[in-house]
């Protein structure tokens, strides 16, 4: 099955992915959980309804969009509550409706979105953009205010495909799977395949600076964006008259990663590439993580670069999350996954192999690579059965320069182990590199331990410790998950008060009444417009 063959999955609240394809834990996994002291939690709780919008606002929304595109029933609103972090899922299981929208609306065009934002600003109604709903950093849960969720699923068109320039204009509500299917009909691909691929959308990719598993070959999503259109309470912004420009700062970069706080992105112009006719994935073994790190750094800095380049540490290699059906085994050392797509695959494969073998790597053939390729979207499905059993499992990520990466990995791991051990739940901490650059790379951590009686507070304590370690070690608070509410304080510390003040000023101009995703990403300015 190729990426374009995958169905567009409708995610369900409280669980990840397609409910028609549940994942069960193998016996080896259940046995491993016993050693961590895991015990099954109590039953989940159904949500209770909360008050909705005023009659005046409800009538306004119906007037703007039509009654069939304004939903206030409990099921629809509950299905648009929060995202898919572990704490989000735990709150769903507890029936926590604190962040449930008062209504869900479905605009069908950019003009609909623009009219909606203008009206909501006039009536001081907060709005949260919603497409795939796959945020894992609290990006869909503004604090202390009633709001409506703006579901962009009707913005689902491939607007234009320019085969001469190799660009595609795609509306924000198109899911990643659907975008690949639409482009494949014309022989093209985006090459953007994050682990959230089955649920995430084009608009979400842009709003959070998403990074896909083929980033070594295709680049991050923000590197693919050459133009965009965004609706704001003050009007429409259109950016990207040319691929590059010296006409002032690149304002596209201000919009990318803005997480719905400056406006709602309604369409994006993207660089596309011919669909590859050949894909090959293979495994390489190194004696240690440090040895593997040196090898992939050589590729990142001096080439040749494969399309996919990943390196698991000793713990992740032993547990082998590359194969979600097996939680155990391993032959020592660490595993690197290398993938090749497109023309001249064998030439690049030979060049990459020479660098890796010269750096101490041992070729394992295509078997491990194919296992990873076939299972790469299935790992998130493991979280639900692990939570069902009483395990706490969550991820976090960062990035740093090559020279600081080993210390960054060590400090974050130590912080997680210390924080969770203090609570009597010593964890397993896994790590891998999945995105590389000439100057540095990302680190992606997976944490598994037994739940306490208060698992949300348990994870928050661990995450606070890990975030402090990231800041102290000079890493960024997020490489691709974004800021949301979870990372807002650390982000402010990372960029400094003057930079935050500049962002507040931009928000004040575009969103003077602070209706756009309030409390997300940008701390509130001290004196908002009355």
Short mmCIF file of C-alpha atoms in Angstrom, two decimals:
data_model
loop_
_atom_site.label_atom_id
_atom_site.label_comp_id
_atom_site.label_asym_id
_atom_site.label_seq_id
_atom_site.Cartn_x
_atom_site.Cartn_y
_atom_site.Cartn_z
CA UNK A 1 0.00 0.00 0.00
CA UNK A 2 1.33 3.45 -0.90
CA UNK A 3 0.66 6.72 0.91
CA UNK A 4 -2.00 7.78 -1.60
CA UNK A 5 -3.88 4.50 -1.12
CA UNK A 6 -4.48 5.14 2.57
CA UNK A 7 -8.03 6.20 3.47
CA UNK A 8 -8.86 9.56 4.96
CA UNK A 9 -9.42 8.57 8.58
CA UNK A 10 -12.02 10.32 10.73
CA UNK A 11 -10.44 10.43 14.16
CA UNK A 12 -12.60 9.73 17.19
CA UNK A 13 -12.48 11.61 20.50
CA UNK A 14 -10.42 9.91 23.18
CA UNK A 15 -8.68 7.42 20.86
CA UNK A 16 -6.24 7.71 17.97
CA UNK A 17 -6.87 6.71 14.40
CA UNK A 18 -9.34 4.58 12.55
CA UNK A 19 -11.65 2.74 15.00
CA UNK A 20 -12.09 0.01 12.38
CA UNK A 21 -8.45 -1.01 12.83
CA UNK A 22 -7.76 -1.31 16.57
CA UNK A 23 -4.37 -2.53 17.77
CA UNK A 24 -3.96 -5.10 20.53
CA UNK A 25 -0.82 -5.55 22.58
CA UNK A 26 1.10 -8.79 22.10
CA UNK A 27 1.74 -11.03 25.15
CA UNK A 28 5.37 -9.86 25.37
CA UNK A 29 4.19 -6.29 25.78
CA UNK A 30 1.72 -7.19 28.51
CA UNK A 31 4.46 -9.06 30.36
CA UNK A 32 6.80 -6.07 30.07
CA UNK A 33 4.12 -3.79 31.54
CA UNK A 34 3.86 -6.01 34.62
CA UNK A 35 7.54 -5.36 35.32
CA UNK A 36 6.76 -1.63 35.32
CA UNK A 37 4.03 -2.12 37.93
CA UNK A 38 1.22 -1.22 35.51
CA UNK A 39 -2.36 -1.90 36.60
CA UNK A 40 -5.61 -1.33 34.74
CA UNK A 41 -7.40 1.95 35.55
CA UNK A 42 -11.08 2.41 36.27
CA UNK A 43 -13.84 2.84 33.71
CA UNK A 44 -14.08 5.91 31.48
CA UNK A 45 -16.68 8.60 32.12
CA UNK A 46 -19.20 9.93 29.60
CA UNK A 47 -19.18 13.70 29.03
CA UNK A 48 -21.86 15.95 30.46
CA UNK A 49 -23.28 18.76 28.32
CA UNK A 50 -22.43 22.40 28.97
CA UNK A 51 -24.20 25.58 28.02
CA UNK A 52 -23.79 26.72 24.42
CA UNK A 53 -23.83 30.07 22.64
CA UNK A 54 -26.21 32.94 23.16
CA UNK A 55 -29.23 33.03 20.89
CA UNK A 56 -27.89 36.16 19.17
CA UNK A 57 -24.58 34.56 18.23
CA UNK A 58 -26.21 31.29 17.18
CA UNK A 59 -28.54 33.15 14.83
CA UNK A 60 -25.59 35.11 13.45
CA UNK A 61 -23.66 31.91 12.65
CA UNK A 62 -26.69 30.38 10.94
CA UNK A 63 -27.17 33.57 8.92
CA UNK A 64 -23.53 33.48 7.79
CA UNK A 65 -23.16 29.77 6.98
CA UNK A 66 -26.61 28.18 6.94
CA UNK A 67 -28.16 25.99 9.60
CA UNK A 68 -26.73 22.70 8.32
CA UNK A 69 -23.20 24.02 8.85
CA UNK A 70 -23.64 25.13 12.46
CA UNK A 71 -23.67 22.28 14.98
CA UNK A 72 -24.34 22.61 18.70
CA UNK A 73 -25.15 18.99 19.62
CA UNK A 74 -23.06 17.34 22.32
CA UNK A 75 -21.58 14.64 20.07
CA UNK A 76 -20.19 17.06 17.50
CA UNK A 77 -18.81 19.43 20.10
CA UNK A 78 -17.27 16.59 22.12
CA UNK A 79 -15.62 15.31 18.95
CA UNK A 80 -13.88 18.68 18.54
CA UNK A 81 -12.62 18.93 22.11
CA UNK A 82 -8.86 19.22 22.51
CA UNK A 83 -6.31 17.23 20.52
CA UNK A 84 -4.47 13.92 20.86
CA UNK A 85 -1.80 14.31 23.51
CA UNK A 86 -1.87 11.72 26.28
CA UNK A 87 -3.26 14.29 28.70
CA UNK A 88 -5.96 15.15 26.14
CA UNK A 89 -6.90 11.47 25.89
CA UNK A 90 -6.92 11.08 29.66
CA UNK A 91 -9.23 14.07 29.98
CA UNK A 92 -11.52 12.57 27.35
CA UNK A 93 -11.61 9.33 29.28
CA UNK A 94 -12.51 11.26 32.44
CA UNK A 95 -15.38 13.04 30.66
CA UNK A 96 -13.72 16.43 31.17
CA UNK A 97 -15.67 18.99 29.10
CA UNK A 98 -13.76 22.06 30.29
CA UNK A 99 -12.35 22.76 26.81
CA UNK A 100 -15.39 21.77 24.76
CA UNK A 101 -16.43 24.30 22.09
CA UNK A 102 -19.82 25.95 22.39
CA UNK A 103 -20.48 25.23 18.72
CA UNK A 104 -18.79 23.80 15.63
CA UNK A 105 -19.09 25.59 12.31
CA UNK A 106 -18.16 24.41 8.80
CA UNK A 107 -17.27 27.23 6.39
CA UNK A 108 -17.09 26.21 2.74
CA UNK A 109 -14.79 28.84 1.27
CA UNK A 110 -12.22 31.50 2.08
CA UNK A 111 -14.97 34.12 1.89
CA UNK A 112 -16.99 32.17 4.47
CA UNK A 113 -13.99 32.11 6.81
CA UNK A 114 -13.34 35.82 6.31
CA UNK A 115 -16.96 36.76 6.99
CA UNK A 116 -16.99 34.51 10.05
CA UNK A 117 -13.87 36.10 11.57
CA UNK A 118 -15.12 39.62 10.90
CA UNK A 119 -18.43 38.87 12.60
CA UNK A 120 -16.89 37.00 15.53
CA UNK A 121 -14.48 39.87 16.16
CA UNK A 122 -17.37 42.33 16.21
CA UNK A 123 -19.26 40.14 18.70
CA UNK A 124 -16.14 39.17 20.73
CA UNK A 125 -16.58 35.43 20.07
CA UNK A 126 -13.38 33.37 20.27
CA UNK A 127 -12.61 30.94 17.45
CA UNK A 128 -10.27 27.95 17.18
CA UNK A 129 -9.29 26.61 13.74
CA UNK A 130 -9.81 22.84 13.51
CA UNK A 131 -8.91 20.50 10.66
CA UNK A 132 -7.27 17.21 11.57
CA UNK A 133 -7.40 17.90 15.31
CA UNK A 134 -4.05 16.17 15.86
CA UNK A 135 -2.40 18.76 18.14
CA UNK A 136 -0.39 17.22 20.99
CA UNK A 137 0.60 20.45 22.79
CA UNK A 138 -2.74 21.94 23.84
CA UNK A 139 -3.12 23.88 20.61
CA UNK A 140 -6.91 23.44 20.46
CA UNK A 141 -7.78 24.31 24.04
CA UNK A 142 -7.81 28.06 24.76
CA UNK A 143 -8.11 28.77 28.44
CA UNK A 144 -10.79 30.74 30.25
CA UNK A 145 -13.13 31.57 27.38
CA UNK A 146 -16.09 30.16 25.45
CA UNK A 147 -15.28 29.55 21.80
CA UNK A 148 -16.44 28.03 18.54
CA UNK A 149 -14.44 25.44 16.61
CA UNK A 150 -14.03 26.31 12.93
CA UNK A 151 -13.84 22.95 11.16
CA UNK A 152 -12.21 23.42 7.75
CA UNK A 153 -13.07 20.04 6.24
CA UNK A 154 -15.20 21.64 3.49
CA UNK A 155 -12.14 23.51 2.22
CA UNK A 156 -11.11 20.32 0.48
CA UNK A 157 -10.03 21.21 -3.05
CA UNK A 158 -6.89 21.02 -5.12
CA UNK A 159 -7.39 24.52 -6.51
CA UNK A 160 -4.61 24.60 -9.10
CA UNK A 161 -1.67 22.51 -10.24
CA UNK A 162 1.04 24.40 -12.14
CA UNK A 163 3.09 21.70 -13.86
CA UNK A 164 5.55 24.21 -15.32
CA UNK A 165 6.43 25.71 -11.92
CA UNK A 166 5.70 22.44 -10.12
CA UNK A 167 3.43 24.03 -7.54
CA UNK A 168 0.02 23.05 -6.23
CA UNK A 169 -2.53 25.30 -4.53
CA UNK A 170 -4.39 23.23 -1.94
CA UNK A 171 -7.09 24.30 0.50
CA UNK A 172 -6.38 24.04 4.20
CA UNK A 173 -8.94 21.38 5.06
CA UNK A 174 -7.45 18.73 2.76
CA UNK A 175 -6.06 15.83 4.79
CA UNK A 176 -2.53 14.67 4.04
CA UNK A 177 -3.80 11.36 2.64
CA UNK A 178 -6.27 13.16 0.37
CA UNK A 179 -3.62 15.61 -0.84
CA UNK A 180 -1.37 12.72 -1.86
CA UNK A 181 -4.25 11.02 -3.66
CA UNK A 182 -5.17 14.20 -5.54
CA UNK A 183 -1.56 14.83 -6.57
CA UNK A 184 -0.94 11.18 -7.47
CA UNK A 185 -3.66 11.41 -10.13
CA UNK A 186 -1.39 13.89 -11.91
CA UNK A 187 1.85 12.04 -11.15
CA UNK A 188 3.10 14.21 -8.26
CA UNK A 189 3.72 14.06 -4.52
CA UNK A 190 4.34 16.46 -1.64
CA UNK A 191 6.63 13.98 0.05
CA UNK A 192 5.31 15.03 3.46
CA UNK A 193 4.53 12.04 5.69
CA UNK A 194 4.46 12.85 9.42
CA UNK A 195 3.35 10.18 11.86
CA UNK A 196 0.03 12.07 12.12
CA UNK A 197 -0.41 11.57 8.36
CA UNK A 198 -3.67 9.63 8.67
CA UNK A 199 -5.38 12.52 10.46
CA UNK A 200 -3.53 15.81 9.92
CA UNK A 201 -4.35 18.44 7.30
CA UNK A 202 -2.60 20.86 4.97
CA UNK A 203 -3.62 23.85 7.08
CA UNK A 204 -2.41 22.16 10.24
CA UNK A 205 0.92 21.31 8.63
CA UNK A 206 1.44 24.99 7.82
CA UNK A 207 0.18 26.38 11.12
CA UNK A 208 2.56 24.19 13.15
CA UNK A 209 5.66 23.94 10.91
CA UNK A 210 5.17 20.22 10.53
CA UNK A 211 8.06 17.92 9.66
CA UNK A 212 7.56 14.60 7.89
CA UNK A 213 9.47 11.34 8.06
CA UNK A 214 10.98 11.95 4.61
CA UNK A 215 12.34 15.36 5.57
CA UNK A 216 15.94 14.49 4.67
CA UNK A 217 14.86 14.24 1.04
CA UNK A 218 11.83 16.52 0.75
CA UNK A 219 12.41 19.04 3.54
CA UNK A 220 10.08 20.27 6.28
CA UNK A 221 6.61 21.47 5.34
CA UNK A 222 7.53 25.13 5.83
CA UNK A 223 10.26 24.65 3.21
CA UNK A 224 7.61 23.45 0.75
CA UNK A 225 5.38 26.52 1.16
CA UNK A 226 5.83 29.18 -1.53
CA UNK A 227 2.56 31.05 -0.95
CA UNK A 228 -0.51 31.15 1.27
CA UNK A 229 -3.81 32.90 1.91
CA UNK A 230 -4.97 33.76 5.43
CA UNK A 231 -8.18 35.30 6.74
CA UNK A 232 -7.89 37.59 9.77
CA UNK A 233 -10.44 39.65 11.71
CA UNK A 234 -9.08 42.72 9.89
CA UNK A 235 -9.11 41.25 6.38
CA UNK A 236 -7.29 38.87 4.05
CA UNK A 237 -3.53 38.45 3.66
CA UNK A 238 -2.07 36.86 0.51
CA UNK A 239 1.63 36.10 0.42
CA UNK A 240 4.02 34.55 -2.12
CA UNK A 241 4.27 36.40 -5.44
CA UNK A 242 7.51 34.59 -6.25
CA UNK A 243 9.50 31.65 -4.88
CA UNK A 244 12.02 34.00 -3.24
CA UNK A 245 12.09 37.75 -2.75
CA UNK A 246 14.17 40.53 -1.20
CA UNK A 247 11.09 42.72 -0.76
CA UNK A 248 11.37 43.05 3.00
CA UNK A 249 11.13 40.27 5.59
CA UNK A 250 9.47 37.06 4.40
CA UNK A 251 6.06 37.37 6.02
CA UNK A 252 5.21 33.82 5.03
CA UNK A 253 7.54 32.76 7.82
CA UNK A 254 5.54 34.84 10.29
CA UNK A 255 2.34 33.01 9.36
CA UNK A 256 3.91 29.54 9.27
CA UNK A 257 3.96 28.23 12.83
CA UNK A 258 1.51 30.87 14.09
CA UNK A 259 -0.92 28.14 15.27
CA UNK A 260 -4.13 29.98 14.40
CA UNK A 261 -3.31 33.00 16.56
CA UNK A 262 -2.88 35.54 13.73
CA UNK A 263 -5.50 34.25 11.32
CA UNK A 264 -6.91 31.13 9.69
CA UNK A 265 -4.90 29.78 6.76
CA UNK A 266 -7.36 28.85 4.04
CA UNK A 267 -5.04 27.71 1.23
CA UNK A 268 -1.36 27.06 0.62
CA UNK A 269 0.77 27.08 -2.52
CA UNK A 270 3.23 24.21 -2.28
CA UNK A 271 6.27 22.94 -4.11
CA UNK A 272 5.57 19.48 -5.52
CA UNK A 273 7.77 16.80 -7.05
CA UNK A 274 7.25 13.95 -9.50
CA UNK A 275 5.93 10.86 -7.80
CA UNK A 276 8.81 8.40 -7.31
CA UNK A 277 8.68 5.14 -9.20
CA UNK A 278 10.99 3.38 -6.78
CA UNK A 279 11.22 3.27 -2.97
CA UNK A 280 13.81 1.28 -1.05
CA UNK A 281 14.23 1.18 2.75
CA UNK A 282 17.03 -0.60 4.56
CA UNK A 283 18.48 -1.04 8.05
CA UNK A 284 21.97 -0.39 9.38
CA UNK A 285 23.42 -1.41 12.72
CA UNK A 286 25.92 0.63 14.76
CA UNK A 287 27.64 -0.34 17.97
CA UNK A 288 26.34 2.65 19.92
CA UNK A 289 24.13 5.72 19.58
CA UNK A 290 27.17 8.01 19.55
CA UNK A 291 28.70 5.97 16.73
CA UNK A 292 25.50 6.15 14.74
CA UNK A 293 25.20 9.87 15.43
CA UNK A 294 28.63 10.47 13.92
CA UNK A 295 27.65 8.49 10.83
CA UNK A 296 24.38 10.31 10.13
CA UNK A 297 26.08 13.66 10.78
CA UNK A 298 28.54 12.88 8.00
CA UNK A 299 25.65 12.28 5.62
CA UNK A 300 23.81 15.42 6.73
CA UNK A 301 26.88 17.62 6.33
CA UNK A 302 28.72 16.13 3.37
CA UNK A 303 26.16 13.93 1.63
CA UNK A 304 24.86 12.09 -0.14
CA UNK A 305 21.53 12.41 1.65
CA UNK A 306 18.91 9.67 1.50
CA UNK A 307 15.21 10.52 1.56
CA UNK A 308 14.67 9.04 5.04
CA UNK A 309 17.33 9.00 7.75
CA UNK A 310 16.53 7.85 11.29
CA UNK A 311 18.59 6.57 14.20
CA UNK A 312 17.16 4.82 17.29
CA UNK A 313 19.09 4.69 20.56
CA UNK A 314 19.91 1.46 22.40
CA UNK A 315 16.65 1.38 24.36
CA UNK A 316 14.39 2.06 21.38
CA UNK A 317 16.29 -0.45 19.25
CA UNK A 318 15.88 -3.14 21.91
CA UNK A 319 12.16 -2.51 22.30
CA UNK A 320 11.86 -2.12 18.53
CA UNK A 321 9.04 0.37 18.15
CA UNK A 322 9.74 0.21 14.42
CA UNK A 323 7.62 -2.96 14.51
CA UNK A 324 4.45 -2.24 16.53
CA UNK A 325 3.58 -5.95 16.58
CA UNK A 326 6.70 -6.84 18.60
CA UNK A 327 7.63 -5.19 21.89
CA UNK A 328 10.86 -6.95 22.70
CA UNK A 329 13.95 -8.52 21.21
CA UNK A 330 16.86 -6.75 19.58
CA UNK A 331 20.41 -7.84 18.88
CA UNK A 332 22.39 -5.11 20.63
CA UNK A 333 23.70 -1.86 19.26
CA UNK A 334 21.45 0.68 17.58
CA UNK A 335 19.35 0.68 14.42
CA UNK A 336 19.39 3.26 11.64
CA UNK A 337 16.70 3.31 8.96
CA UNK A 338 17.70 4.69 5.58
CA UNK A 339 15.21 5.22 2.74
CA UNK A 340 15.62 6.16 -0.93
CA UNK A 341 13.03 7.45 -3.39
CA UNK A 342 13.11 8.66 -6.97
CA UNK A 343 15.66 8.47 -9.73
CA UNK A 344 19.25 7.28 -9.32
CA UNK A 345 18.29 5.33 -6.22
CA UNK A 346 21.06 2.76 -6.63
CA UNK A 347 23.70 5.45 -7.15
CA UNK A 348 22.68 7.28 -3.98
CA UNK A 349 22.30 4.02 -2.10
CA UNK A 350 25.85 3.04 -2.97
CA UNK A 351 27.19 6.41 -1.87
CA UNK A 352 25.29 6.41 1.39
CA UNK A 353 26.35 2.83 2.07
CA UNK A 354 30.01 3.74 1.61
CA UNK A 355 29.72 6.54 4.19
CA UNK A 356 27.82 4.40 6.71
CA UNK A 357 30.12 1.40 6.42
CA UNK A 358 33.13 3.69 6.64
CA UNK A 359 31.71 5.04 9.89
CA UNK A 360 31.41 1.55 11.41
CA UNK A 361 27.93 0.59 10.22
CA UNK A 362 26.85 -2.91 9.28
CA UNK A 363 24.24 -3.31 6.54
CA UNK A 364 21.16 -5.31 7.61
CA UNK A 365 19.42 -5.33 4.24
CA UNK A 366 15.89 -4.27 3.35
CA UNK A 367 14.11 -6.35 6.00
CA UNK A 368 14.30 -3.84 8.90
CA UNK A 369 13.57 -0.97 6.52
CA UNK A 370 10.44 -2.62 5.17
CA UNK A 371 9.22 -3.43 8.68
CA UNK A 372 9.58 0.25 9.57
CA UNK A 373 7.92 1.43 6.35
CA UNK A 374 4.92 -0.83 6.80
CA UNK A 375 4.47 0.09 10.46
CA UNK A 376 5.40 3.76 10.54
CA UNK A 377 1.81 5.06 10.92
CA UNK A 378 0.78 2.34 13.36
CA UNK A 379 2.90 3.28 16.37
CA UNK A 380 0.42 5.93 17.65
CA UNK A 381 -2.27 3.25 17.76
CA UNK A 382 -0.29 1.52 20.53
CA UNK A 383 -1.00 4.33 22.95
CA UNK A 384 -4.68 3.50 23.43
CA UNK A 385 -4.23 -0.15 24.47
CA UNK A 386 -1.30 0.92 26.67
CA UNK A 387 -3.53 3.48 28.39
CA UNK A 388 -6.24 0.83 28.68
CA UNK A 389 -3.78 -1.34 30.60
CA UNK A 390 -2.80 1.50 32.93
CA UNK A 391 0.49 2.54 31.35
CA UNK A 392 1.39 6.19 30.91
CA UNK A 393 2.92 6.66 27.46
CA UNK A 394 3.77 10.00 25.90
CA UNK A 395 6.26 11.66 23.58
CA UNK A 396 8.18 14.91 23.46
CA UNK A 397 10.74 16.30 21.06
CA UNK A 398 13.43 18.93 20.67
CA UNK A 399 16.35 19.80 18.42
CA UNK A 400 19.88 21.08 18.89
CA UNK A 401 23.22 21.58 17.19
CA UNK A 402 25.37 18.51 16.57
CA UNK A 403 27.92 19.60 19.18
CA UNK A 404 25.27 19.84 21.92
CA UNK A 405 23.10 16.87 20.94
CA UNK A 406 24.65 14.18 23.21
CA UNK A 407 24.40 16.39 26.30
CA UNK A 408 20.86 17.44 25.35
CA UNK A 409 19.77 13.80 25.06
CA UNK A 410 21.42 12.89 28.37
CA UNK A 411 19.90 15.80 30.32
CA UNK A 412 16.36 15.24 29.05
CA UNK A 413 16.56 11.51 29.75
CA UNK A 414 17.91 12.12 33.25
CA UNK A 415 15.19 14.68 33.97
CA UNK A 416 12.41 12.31 32.90
CA UNK A 417 13.82 9.37 34.87
CA UNK A 418 14.31 11.48 38.01
CA UNK A 419 10.88 13.14 37.89
CA UNK A 420 8.93 9.92 37.35
CA UNK A 421 11.05 7.84 39.74
CA UNK A 422 10.33 10.43 42.43
CA UNK A 423 6.65 9.55 41.99
CA UNK A 424 7.39 5.85 42.34
CA UNK A 425 6.97 5.10 38.63
CA UNK A 426 10.45 4.66 37.11
CA UNK A 427 10.10 4.91 33.32
CA UNK A 428 11.53 3.45 30.16
CA UNK A 429 12.81 6.37 28.06
CA UNK A 430 13.40 5.81 24.35
CA UNK A 431 14.93 8.24 21.87
CA UNK A 432 15.54 8.58 18.16
CA UNK A 433 16.78 11.10 15.61
CA UNK A 434 14.32 11.52 12.74
CA UNK A 435 15.21 14.87 11.13
CA UNK A 436 18.74 15.95 10.24
CA UNK A 437 20.31 19.19 9.03
CA UNK A 438 23.84 20.32 8.25
CA UNK A 439 24.15 21.99 11.66
CA UNK A 440 22.10 19.70 13.90
CA UNK A 441 19.21 17.30 14.32
CA UNK A 442 16.02 16.54 16.22
CA UNK A 443 15.60 14.25 19.21
CA UNK A 444 12.28 12.46 19.74
CA UNK A 445 11.60 10.83 23.12
CA UNK A 446 9.01 8.22 24.05
CA UNK A 447 8.28 7.67 27.75
CA UNK A 448 6.51 4.63 29.21
CA UNK A 449 5.77 3.98 32.90
CA UNK A 450 2.96 2.95 35.24
CA UNK A 451 0.20 5.47 35.83
CA UNK A 452 -0.29 6.94 39.27
CA UNK A 453 -3.77 7.70 40.59
CA UNK A 454 -3.37 11.17 39.03
CA UNK A 455 -1.75 10.50 35.65
CA UNK A 456 -2.29 14.00 34.25
CA UNK A 457 -0.44 15.63 37.14
CA UNK A 458 2.15 12.84 36.87
CA UNK A 459 2.94 13.65 33.25
CA UNK A 460 2.86 17.39 33.84
CA UNK A 461 5.55 17.00 36.50
CA UNK A 462 7.69 14.95 34.12
CA UNK A 463 7.10 17.32 31.19
CA UNK A 464 8.00 20.34 33.32
CA UNK A 465 11.27 18.72 34.30
CA UNK A 466 12.05 17.73 30.70
CA UNK A 467 11.23 21.22 29.41
CA UNK A 468 13.56 22.77 31.99
CA UNK A 469 16.30 20.36 30.91
CA UNK A 470 15.79 21.29 27.24
CA UNK A 471 16.07 25.00 28.01
CA UNK A 472 19.13 24.48 30.23
CA UNK A 473 20.87 22.35 27.59
CA UNK A 474 20.30 24.89 24.82
CA UNK A 475 17.71 22.94 22.81
CA UNK A 476 14.52 24.31 21.29
CA UNK A 477 11.31 23.59 23.14
CA UNK A 478 9.80 22.09 19.99
CA UNK A 479 11.13 20.88 16.65
CA UNK A 480 7.78 20.07 15.04
CA UNK A 481 4.99 19.58 17.60
CA UNK A 482 4.52 23.31 18.10
CA UNK A 483 3.94 25.49 21.16
CA UNK A 484 0.21 25.47 22.02
CA UNK A 485 -0.38 26.00 25.72
CA UNK A 486 1.99 23.28 26.93
CA UNK A 487 5.16 25.04 25.72
CA UNK A 488 4.11 28.67 25.93
CA UNK A 489 6.18 29.58 28.98
CA UNK A 490 9.28 27.77 27.74
CA UNK A 491 8.88 29.35 24.31
CA UNK A 492 8.74 32.81 25.88
CA UNK A 493 11.94 32.04 27.76
CA UNK A 494 13.57 30.69 24.60
CA UNK A 495 12.97 33.78 22.44
CA UNK A 496 12.99 36.44 25.16
CA UNK A 497 10.56 39.18 26.26
CA UNK A 498 11.27 41.59 23.40
CA UNK A 499 10.46 38.96 20.76
CA UNK A 500 7.23 38.10 22.58
CA UNK A 501 6.33 41.78 22.71
CA UNK A 502 6.85 41.99 18.93
CA UNK A 503 4.52 39.01 18.39
CA UNK A 504 1.93 40.57 20.70
CA UNK A 505 2.09 43.73 18.61
CA UNK A 506 1.46 41.78 15.39
CA UNK A 507 -1.46 39.98 17.01
CA UNK A 508 -2.87 43.28 18.25
CA UNK A 509 -2.88 44.62 14.66
CA UNK A 510 -4.42 41.51 13.05
CA UNK A 511 -6.65 40.39 15.92
CA UNK A 512 -7.38 43.46 18.08
CA UNK A 513 -10.02 41.72 20.20
CA UNK A 514 -7.98 38.54 20.77
CA UNK A 515 -10.55 36.13 19.37
CA UNK A 516 -8.09 33.88 17.51
CA UNK A 517 -7.01 30.88 19.59
CA UNK A 518 -6.56 33.05 22.70
CA UNK A 519 -3.88 31.85 25.10
CA UNK A 520 -2.19 29.66 22.49
CA UNK A 521 1.46 30.33 21.57
CA UNK A 522 1.52 34.04 22.45
CA UNK A 523 1.11 35.23 26.07
CA UNK A 524 -1.58 37.92 26.26
CA UNK A 525 -0.46 41.53 25.92
CA UNK A 526 -0.83 43.59 29.12
CA UNK A 527 -3.32 46.08 27.64
CA UNK A 528 -5.60 44.49 25.03
CA UNK A 529 -8.00 46.69 23.09
CA UNK A 530 -11.26 47.10 25.06
#
